[in-house]
Amino acid sequence: MVNFVDRLNAQVAFSPIGTWFRLEGSGHPKERIGSRFVTEIRAGLTTWAAMAYIISVNASIVSDSGGTCVCTNTTDTSCTTDTDYSACVNDVRNDLIISTASMAALSSFLMGLLANLPVGMAPGLGLNAYFAYSIVGFHGTGMVSYQEALAAVFLEGWIFLALSLLGLRQWLVRIIPESLVLAVGAGIGLLIAFIGLSPSGLGVIGGDTTNFVGLGGCTPDNYVSTDLPNYCQHGQLRNPTMWLGIFLGGILTVLLMLYRVRGAILIGIFLVSIISWPRPTAVTYFPHTDAGDILFDFFKQVVAFHPLRKVGNVIDYNYGNPRVWYALVTFLYVDILDTTGTLYSMAKFAGLRDPVTLDFEGSTAAYCVDAFSISMGALVGTSPVTAFIESATGISEGGKTGITAIVVGLAFFVSIFFAPIFASIPGWATGGALIIVGSLMIRNVREINWDYIGDAVPAFITLIIIPLSYNIAYGLIAGILSYVAINFIPWAIRKLSRDRIVPPNYDASEEWTIPPGSIFPLWLLKATGRAPPTDEDLVLQERYTPRHASIDTASQDHVNGGRSISTLEKHPEAI
């Protein structure tokens, strides 16, 4: 029996919307099998729910730089105890909540509309910490001012746009060995699972003064000291919020997925959040502390919006300062590998990678959207925008097209006005979802070439460095350098000895070749008249080819006295 959802999916698929986003049943030559309109909406809400934490987290991290606030205290150069400065920083944080939500809305919407990818975008973790603590410094004690750092981010975006239009960012990923690419995807799975286990998630894993990490899950009164939060002296695994996230956000979600309940991850996230909102409970997100009171006062506003007073359009284009260029170069090499690797891995996870060219659909548009969003983010005072690995939660819910990203963008747009609600999704509500998605992404390790140690070791280094360094770019850099160091020497010996000295199992190695296809993007090839025919061109050619051209050749020969129609057309004198 056809229900309302099936009819809605069919109607949207047959519409221009379905054709643009390549929904199944749209008739597009590259329609994405399994894509359904309602499923895309659910996937988008799931991705947004997994990403919503960035609204408050990014605002908190970037505001630690002090923003445009000026410290005038001569005895305390970082103004940690200055009440006026603290009030200014709080205003900066409130502005950055609006900035973060607005940039997530804009970038995700454009990613879905123009690139047709189910990938959410927002100011990225790691990059924001580097921006706040390494470049600007805590409360402005770093190498450049907040305004100058934004100038570096602004220029970075335009440089990325040029590289993307020329196809260089796409080509960079395509030449990376296959095992390393697979390792990046699996490493991202480990990273997001570790985030889910860490204090920003369930809190199962905490700090350890001897072993760096150890069991967490203790209450604040069991911390080693107030200066070392989440370092448990005793009472590990006794925090009730941790168990709430494990059972409802984790185990219940897995059970729902076992029975293929639609929106299982989203159900788990919202169920834990709703239980965590009432105040007089052991699992409340708003404890009766000064910090909890601030969170609860913000939560009670429900609807809140204000213009950007502290961080909007405050860029200082002081490119004469050499430290600005240092910050720019650093942002470039970290961001190009981080964002490029994440986009590529998400596209592969969604099954959108071309197995021949090793590129993915809409890559040029995706990288251009990313670059444009970086520059626009600088105008509203936030750190570089990037693709979010939490997009994998929506992809695992069935997201395959840009409709997923558009829903993410619309949800973040609503979040601009309902920021108090959406900024109050606790970390333990999304921790279980991140672990589940990590387990889905780790499957890439099955495809890594473990039979040849020259491929296996660099892939393993990439796989392990990503979660341990908390940085995708560092893991990829380590993998590429180790791959070159390990494989160049045997290759050189083989060439010098004319294939007489080779490793015993060299035949098991993964052949590295430059993927077929041009280094330049399709739009540039079309502009120069060198583009190969696309699937759409072939479909149109077949549609408008005269019917007699498809007649069986044997029949043509029989009808025309042993001569085909093409022969008669070439030699009309034979009639």
XYZ file of C-alpha atoms in Angstrom:
575
model
C 0.000 0.000 0.000
C 1.369 3.385 -1.003
C 1.388 5.801 1.922
C 1.808 9.565 2.091
C 5.594 9.406 2.472
C 5.960 7.233 -0.635
C 3.772 9.576 -2.665
C 5.739 12.590 -1.429
C 9.040 10.937 -2.316
C 7.762 10.090 -5.783
C 6.372 13.570 -6.466
C 9.594 15.285 -5.401
C 11.692 12.811 -7.426
C 9.695 13.574 -10.590
C 9.978 17.339 -10.041
C 12.866 19.643 -11.090
C 14.083 19.392 -7.478
C 14.523 15.650 -7.881
C 16.406 16.111 -11.128
C 18.721 18.771 -9.679
C 19.600 16.662 -6.636
C 19.601 13.386 -8.595
C 17.067 11.608 -6.404
C 16.254 8.026 -7.257
C 13.403 7.934 -9.734
C 14.178 11.369 -11.163
C 15.390 9.955 -14.462
C 18.762 11.660 -14.146
C 21.522 9.556 -15.731
C 23.461 9.758 -12.473
C 20.581 9.414 -10.031
C 21.737 8.276 -6.611
C 20.310 4.894 -5.774
C 18.462 4.805 -2.460
C 18.044 8.579 -2.151
C 14.597 9.621 -0.923
C 13.353 13.112 -0.112
C 12.044 12.277 3.367
C 15.160 10.257 4.165
C 17.322 13.237 3.177
C 15.389 15.498 5.569
C 15.833 13.030 8.417
C 19.541 12.670 7.604
C 19.953 16.442 7.620
C 18.354 16.781 11.034
C 20.579 13.978 12.326
C 23.728 15.686 11.032
C 22.613 18.997 12.499
C 21.910 17.414 15.888
C 25.409 15.906 15.897
C 26.949 19.247 14.880
C 24.849 21.596 17.036
C 27.395 21.518 19.837
C 29.722 23.631 17.671
C 27.505 26.681 18.284
C 28.536 26.977 21.899
C 31.922 25.212 21.687
C 33.306 27.380 18.886
C 32.041 30.547 20.571
C 33.705 29.512 23.808
C 37.052 28.667 22.189
C 37.347 31.687 19.887
C 36.208 34.083 22.626
C 39.190 32.910 24.704
C 41.277 34.982 22.297
C 39.565 38.042 23.735
C 38.246 39.106 20.343
C 38.277 42.863 19.968
C 38.465 43.443 23.734
C 41.492 45.426 24.906
C 43.293 44.547 28.128
C 44.445 47.694 29.927
C 45.455 46.031 33.199
C 49.175 46.610 33.709
C 49.562 44.079 36.536
C 47.624 41.248 34.837
C 48.569 41.259 31.150
C 46.001 38.577 30.278
C 43.219 40.237 32.309
C 42.063 36.919 33.772
C 40.685 38.662 36.878
C 39.566 41.917 35.274
C 35.765 42.121 35.563
C 35.324 44.699 32.810
C 37.419 42.650 30.416
C 35.489 39.482 31.348
C 32.215 41.262 30.593
C 33.568 42.297 27.196
C 34.674 38.721 26.470
C 31.178 37.485 27.363
C 29.743 39.922 24.795
C 32.213 38.565 22.245
C 31.059 35.029 23.051
C 27.412 35.962 22.531
C 28.306 37.516 19.179
C 30.248 34.417 18.168
C 27.228 32.201 18.884
C 25.378 34.141 16.183
C 28.436 34.098 13.882
C 28.942 30.354 14.234
C 25.299 29.497 13.567
C 25.049 31.892 10.624
C 28.206 30.582 8.929
C 27.138 26.976 9.485
C 23.796 27.862 7.897
C 25.291 29.640 4.874
C 28.094 27.187 4.133
C 25.980 24.038 4.586
C 23.190 25.450 2.419
C 25.605 26.337 -0.382
C 27.322 22.957 -0.114
C 24.010 21.204 -0.658
C 22.672 23.523 -3.346
C 25.777 23.893 -5.497
C 27.842 20.757 -4.810
C 24.957 18.341 -4.080
C 26.874 16.687 -1.246
C 25.391 15.520 2.099
C 28.124 17.325 4.045
C 27.580 19.843 6.840
C 29.928 22.808 7.179
C 30.799 25.015 10.151
C 33.820 26.653 11.825
C 36.073 23.699 12.514
C 37.413 22.310 15.748
C 41.185 22.233 15.911
C 41.452 25.155 13.536
C 39.552 27.338 15.976
C 41.837 26.272 18.827
C 44.907 26.997 16.712
C 43.404 30.380 15.792
C 42.581 31.290 19.399
C 45.512 29.888 21.377
C 48.455 29.765 18.941
C 47.905 32.749 16.646
C 45.968 35.321 18.692
C 46.815 33.788 22.061
C 44.742 33.599 25.227
C 43.187 37.026 25.743
C 45.279 38.481 22.930
C 48.728 37.468 24.195
C 49.806 35.834 20.896
C 51.790 36.920 17.856
C 49.063 38.921 16.061
C 45.855 40.647 17.038
C 42.410 39.106 16.587
C 41.690 41.500 13.720
C 44.960 40.639 11.926
C 44.324 36.903 12.327
C 40.952 37.392 10.638
C 42.794 39.089 7.759
C 44.905 35.938 7.331
C 41.750 33.782 7.302
C 40.070 36.124 4.810
C 42.973 35.925 2.333
C 43.275 32.169 2.848
C 39.739 31.710 1.555
C 40.419 33.556 -1.683
C 43.649 31.637 -2.265
C 41.730 28.401 -1.758
C 39.105 29.597 -4.229
C 41.762 30.100 -6.915
C 43.288 26.668 -6.225
C 39.836 25.064 -6.362
C 38.869 26.732 -9.638
C 42.105 25.491 -11.202
C 41.497 21.970 -9.892
C 44.676 21.779 -7.816
C 42.952 20.845 -4.543
C 41.048 18.030 -6.257
C 44.148 16.737 -7.982
C 46.095 16.761 -4.713
C 43.779 14.164 -3.165
C 43.531 12.045 -6.304
C 47.278 11.386 -6.381
C 47.366 10.171 -2.761
C 47.882 6.369 -2.622
C 44.661 4.411 -2.174
C 45.693 2.796 1.118
C 46.367 6.201 2.649
C 42.989 7.490 1.505
C 41.281 4.486 3.083
C 43.324 4.999 6.248
C 42.197 8.633 6.485
C 38.550 7.556 6.439
C 39.153 4.914 9.091
C 41.267 7.346 11.138
C 38.435 9.851 11.084
C 36.210 7.090 12.424
C 38.614 6.547 15.315
C 38.827 10.291 15.895
C 35.092 10.892 16.138
C 34.712 7.791 18.321
C 37.430 9.171 20.605
C 35.614 12.519 20.686
C 32.481 10.635 21.660
C 34.321 8.917 24.510
C 36.159 12.047 25.666
C 34.915 14.694 28.144
C 33.305 16.604 25.272
C 31.154 13.516 24.708
C 30.287 10.750 27.149
C 33.296 11.390 29.375
C 34.295 7.718 29.582
C 37.883 8.704 28.813
C 39.535 11.479 30.813
C 42.992 12.828 31.499
C 45.736 11.103 33.451
C 48.793 12.820 34.929
C 50.985 9.769 34.178
C 49.544 8.085 31.084
C 48.019 11.192 29.477
C 44.636 9.480 29.113
C 42.764 7.152 31.435
C 39.320 6.227 32.642
C 37.099 9.216 33.315
C 33.451 9.511 34.194
C 33.958 10.926 37.681
C 32.078 13.820 39.220
C 33.821 17.205 39.710
C 34.392 16.587 43.420
C 36.643 13.650 42.470
C 38.924 15.599 40.130
C 42.632 15.670 40.925
C 42.311 19.438 41.276
C 40.158 22.261 40.010
C 42.948 23.137 37.578
C 42.745 19.656 36.028
C 39.107 19.045 35.110
C 38.248 15.498 33.957
C 41.419 14.134 35.607
C 39.902 11.596 37.986
C 41.632 10.868 41.286
C 39.013 8.255 42.168
C 35.348 7.532 41.547
C 35.779 6.685 37.874
C 32.722 5.751 35.802
C 30.298 7.079 38.419
C 28.993 10.142 36.633
C 25.262 9.648 35.978
C 25.345 11.744 32.797
C 27.840 9.284 31.333
C 25.529 6.331 31.966
C 22.541 8.244 30.611
C 24.448 8.820 27.381
C 25.665 5.206 27.227
C 22.271 3.557 27.695
C 19.902 5.952 25.911
C 22.225 7.674 23.457
C 24.281 4.559 22.746
C 22.735 1.149 23.474
C 19.138 2.223 22.787
C 20.243 3.830 19.516
C 22.019 0.632 18.432
C 18.935 -1.431 19.268
C 16.781 0.909 17.202
C 19.275 0.572 14.342
C 19.163 -3.220 14.669
C 15.439 -3.082 13.996
C 15.972 -0.431 11.300
C 13.940 2.245 13.050
C 14.179 5.390 10.957
C 15.936 8.292 12.644
C 17.456 6.086 15.353
C 20.467 8.350 15.920
C 18.308 11.483 16.016
C 15.898 9.851 18.482
C 18.773 8.979 20.806
C 20.246 12.486 20.722
C 16.974 14.275 21.452
C 15.839 11.787 24.094
C 19.018 12.313 26.119
C 18.816 16.101 25.643
C 15.219 16.359 26.860
C 15.996 14.272 29.946
C 19.023 16.482 30.667
C 17.167 19.801 30.575
C 15.131 19.717 33.834
C 17.224 21.326 36.554
C 16.648 19.443 39.827
C 18.087 16.115 38.576
C 21.419 14.321 38.826
C 21.839 14.426 35.028
C 20.942 18.065 34.434
C 22.849 20.155 31.927
C 22.264 23.173 34.175
C 23.747 22.486 37.628
C 23.287 25.020 40.423
C 26.671 26.640 39.906
C 27.736 29.966 38.481
C 28.433 28.357 35.102
C 25.200 26.404 35.277
C 23.227 29.536 36.125
C 24.666 31.314 33.067
C 23.744 28.361 30.836
C 20.245 28.142 32.302
C 19.617 31.884 31.995
C 20.566 31.663 28.337
C 18.426 28.532 27.879
C 15.353 30.248 29.387
C 15.436 32.967 26.732
C 14.356 30.338 24.153
C 14.418 32.950 21.377
C 17.327 35.380 21.290
C 18.933 37.394 18.520
C 21.124 40.456 18.456
C 23.343 42.126 15.843
C 27.092 41.588 15.868
C 28.519 44.409 17.956
C 32.011 43.129 18.750
C 33.144 40.828 15.919
C 31.329 41.896 12.747
C 33.557 43.293 9.967
C 36.514 44.093 12.208
C 39.274 42.781 9.912
C 42.581 44.662 10.027
C 44.139 44.212 6.573
C 47.645 44.700 7.923
C 49.437 42.474 5.419
C 52.626 44.422 6.024
C 53.068 42.481 9.258
C 55.184 39.375 8.456
C 53.513 37.472 11.294
C 50.218 37.714 9.440
C 51.823 35.865 6.537
C 53.186 33.242 8.923
C 49.659 32.681 10.211
C 48.359 32.568 6.626
C 50.850 29.919 5.471
C 50.118 27.792 8.536
C 46.376 28.011 7.978
C 46.869 27.085 4.334
C 48.809 23.863 4.764
C 46.764 22.627 7.720
C 43.392 23.545 6.252
C 44.068 22.279 2.744
C 44.810 18.779 4.011
C 42.198 18.838 6.775
C 39.230 20.017 4.718
C 40.286 18.246 1.528
C 40.744 14.949 3.340
C 37.452 15.275 5.221
C 35.424 16.117 2.114
C 36.989 13.239 0.221
C 36.344 10.765 3.029
C 32.726 11.872 3.463
C 32.119 11.587 -0.290
C 33.581 8.091 -0.271
C 31.521 7.136 2.785
C 28.410 8.255 0.883
C 29.450 6.172 -2.140
C 29.958 9.187 -4.411
C 33.560 8.599 -5.465
C 34.332 7.674 -9.058
C 36.304 4.379 -8.942
C 38.220 5.300 -12.134
C 39.198 8.953 -11.720
C 39.131 8.685 -7.889
C 37.400 12.074 -7.817
C 33.933 12.658 -6.399
C 30.863 14.312 -7.849
C 30.756 18.057 -7.458
C 34.311 18.311 -6.148
C 35.070 21.670 -7.776
C 31.858 23.253 -6.463
C 32.450 21.731 -3.012
C 35.942 23.143 -2.674
C 34.825 26.519 -3.992
C 31.999 26.647 -1.440
C 34.484 25.774 1.285
C 36.867 28.523 0.160
C 34.133 31.148 -0.147
C 32.790 30.252 3.297
C 36.227 30.659 4.878
C 36.434 34.272 3.672
C 32.836 35.049 4.647
C 33.466 33.570 8.090
C 36.315 36.027 8.617
C 33.903 38.894 7.960
C 31.719 37.776 10.874
C 34.688 37.170 13.135
C 35.095 33.407 13.222
C 37.891 30.946 12.460
C 38.100 28.917 9.188
C 35.009 27.016 8.087
C 35.488 23.361 7.211
C 33.602 20.169 6.406
C 32.446 18.340 9.515
C 33.155 14.682 10.125
C 29.840 14.530 12.000
C 28.281 14.532 8.519
C 28.848 10.799 8.666
C 25.947 10.524 11.129
C 23.527 11.825 8.506
C 25.115 9.738 5.761
C 24.648 6.648 7.910
C 20.964 7.636 8.200
C 20.661 7.496 4.416
C 21.755 10.972 3.303
C 23.107 10.862 -0.239
C 22.346 14.251 -1.809
C 22.662 17.958 -1.156
C 19.170 18.042 0.353
C 20.765 16.693 3.532
C 23.199 19.626 3.680
C 20.433 22.117 2.869
C 18.396 20.806 5.811
C 21.495 21.190 7.990
C 21.814 24.781 6.800
C 18.146 25.558 7.429
C 18.349 24.017 10.905
C 21.360 26.192 11.721
C 19.478 29.210 10.353
C 16.659 28.492 12.793
C 19.341 28.039 15.445
C 20.324 31.683 14.968
C 16.991 32.662 16.529
C 16.649 29.663 18.863
C 20.304 29.588 19.861
C 19.482 29.131 23.581
C 17.733 25.817 22.829
C 20.078 24.432 20.228
C 23.199 25.428 22.130
C 21.942 23.365 25.071
C 22.335 19.898 23.557
C 24.807 18.313 26.001
C 27.903 16.479 24.897
C 26.747 13.202 26.435
C 23.709 13.333 24.127
C 25.862 13.206 20.986
C 28.712 11.069 22.360
C 26.968 7.764 21.714
C 26.088 8.790 18.155
C 29.715 9.664 17.415
C 30.917 6.278 18.662
C 28.341 4.455 16.535
C 29.309 6.399 13.432
C 32.988 5.784 14.158
C 32.289 2.054 14.150
C 30.668 2.426 10.731
C 33.612 4.352 9.281
C 36.319 2.007 10.553
C 35.182 -0.558 7.996
C 37.584 1.058 5.522
C 40.467 -0.867 7.102
C 39.235 -4.027 5.383
C 40.165 -2.561 2.009
C 43.684 -1.439 2.980
C 46.446 -3.511 1.384
C 47.811 -5.254 4.489
C 49.657 -7.878 2.391
C 52.535 -5.543 1.510
C 54.320 -3.841 4.383
C 55.237 -0.845 2.229
C 51.540 -0.028 1.984
C 50.474 -1.308 5.400
C 52.864 0.674 7.626
C 52.151 4.152 6.153
C 48.419 3.388 6.277
C 48.688 2.321 9.919
C 50.694 5.444 10.804
C 47.984 7.590 9.210
C 45.295 5.608 10.997
C 46.830 6.021 14.461
C 48.191 9.586 14.201
C 44.792 11.104 13.346
C 43.098 10.282 16.679
C 46.248 10.693 18.777
C 47.088 14.126 17.374
C 43.425 15.154 17.188
C 44.204 16.391 13.682
C 43.358 14.879 10.284
C 46.009 16.899 8.460
C 48.839 15.726 10.737
C 47.864 12.100 10.207
C 47.813 12.506 6.445
C 51.164 14.333 6.452
C 52.734 11.544 8.541
C 51.299 8.908 6.203
C 52.541 10.607 3.025
C 56.062 11.208 4.390
C 56.381 7.630 5.650
C 55.022 6.270 2.364
C 57.636 8.172 0.371
C 60.456 7.266 2.770
C 59.595 3.558 2.781
C 58.760 3.050 -0.894
C 61.219 5.360 -2.655
C 64.325 3.308 -1.816
C 62.984 -0.044 -3.159
C 61.707 1.766 -6.245
C 65.105 3.365 -6.861
C 66.947 0.058 -6.344
C 64.554 -1.700 -8.729
C 65.109 0.931 -11.404
C 68.903 0.993 -10.999
C 69.139 -2.821 -11.071
C 66.744 -3.043 -14.012
C 64.218 -5.125 -12.045
C 66.835 -7.616 -10.816
C 66.666 -6.551 -7.130
C 63.101 -6.293 -5.868
C 61.400 -7.167 -2.551
C 60.198 -10.810 -2.517
C 56.491 -9.916 -2.362
C 56.677 -6.769 -4.479
C 53.878 -8.115 -6.671
C 51.524 -7.723 -3.691
C 52.199 -3.989 -3.505
C 49.553 -1.505 -4.446
C 50.447 0.094 -7.750
C 50.599 3.867 -7.508
C 49.583 5.677 -10.640
C 48.366 9.135 -11.490
C 44.579 8.678 -11.868
C 43.108 9.116 -15.346
C 41.498 12.389 -16.192
C 42.808 15.899 -16.390
C 44.314 17.906 -13.569
C 41.980 20.711 -14.616
C 38.295 20.838 -13.638
C 35.475 20.112 -16.088
C 34.423 23.747 -16.462
C 37.901 24.717 -17.633
C 38.035 21.829 -20.102
C 34.641 22.845 -21.494
C 35.809 26.418 -21.847
C 38.781 25.240 -23.914
C 36.746 22.689 -25.902
C 38.653 19.681 -24.518
C 36.005 18.189 -22.244
C 34.981 14.558 -22.892
C 31.239 13.892 -23.317
C 29.408 13.525 -20.022
C 26.715 10.971 -19.252
C 24.118 13.693 -19.797
C 25.553 14.375 -23.259
C 25.374 10.678 -24.130
C 21.768 10.478 -22.948
C 20.796 13.495 -25.043
C 22.660 12.070 -28.025
C 20.791 8.787 -27.720
C 17.469 10.585 -27.215
C 17.781 12.700 -30.340
C 19.485 10.154 -32.619
C 17.156 9.249 -35.566
C 15.322 6.043 -34.921
C 16.706 4.328 -38.025
C 20.221 4.714 -36.604
C 19.490 2.158 -33.922
C 18.197 -0.509 -36.320
C 20.175 -3.719 -36.080
C 23.043 -3.719 -38.532
C 22.134 -7.118 -39.863
C 18.602 -5.928 -40.599
C 19.995 -2.864 -42.308
C 22.183 -5.020 -44.505
C 19.220 -7.234 -45.393
C 16.916 -4.322 -46.198
C 19.489 -2.482 -48.264
C 20.747 -5.374 -50.294
C 23.656 -6.231 -48.036
C 24.684 -2.608 -47.509
C 24.135 -0.755 -44.209
C 22.460 2.633 -44.013
C 25.752 4.219 -43.027
C 27.357 2.745 -46.134
C 24.620 4.123 -48.362
C 24.920 7.537 -46.732
C 28.644 7.618 -47.413
C 28.266 6.309 -50.967
C 24.892 7.445 -52.402
C 25.985 6.394 -55.879
C 25.587 2.779 -54.759
C 21.776 3.131 -54.598
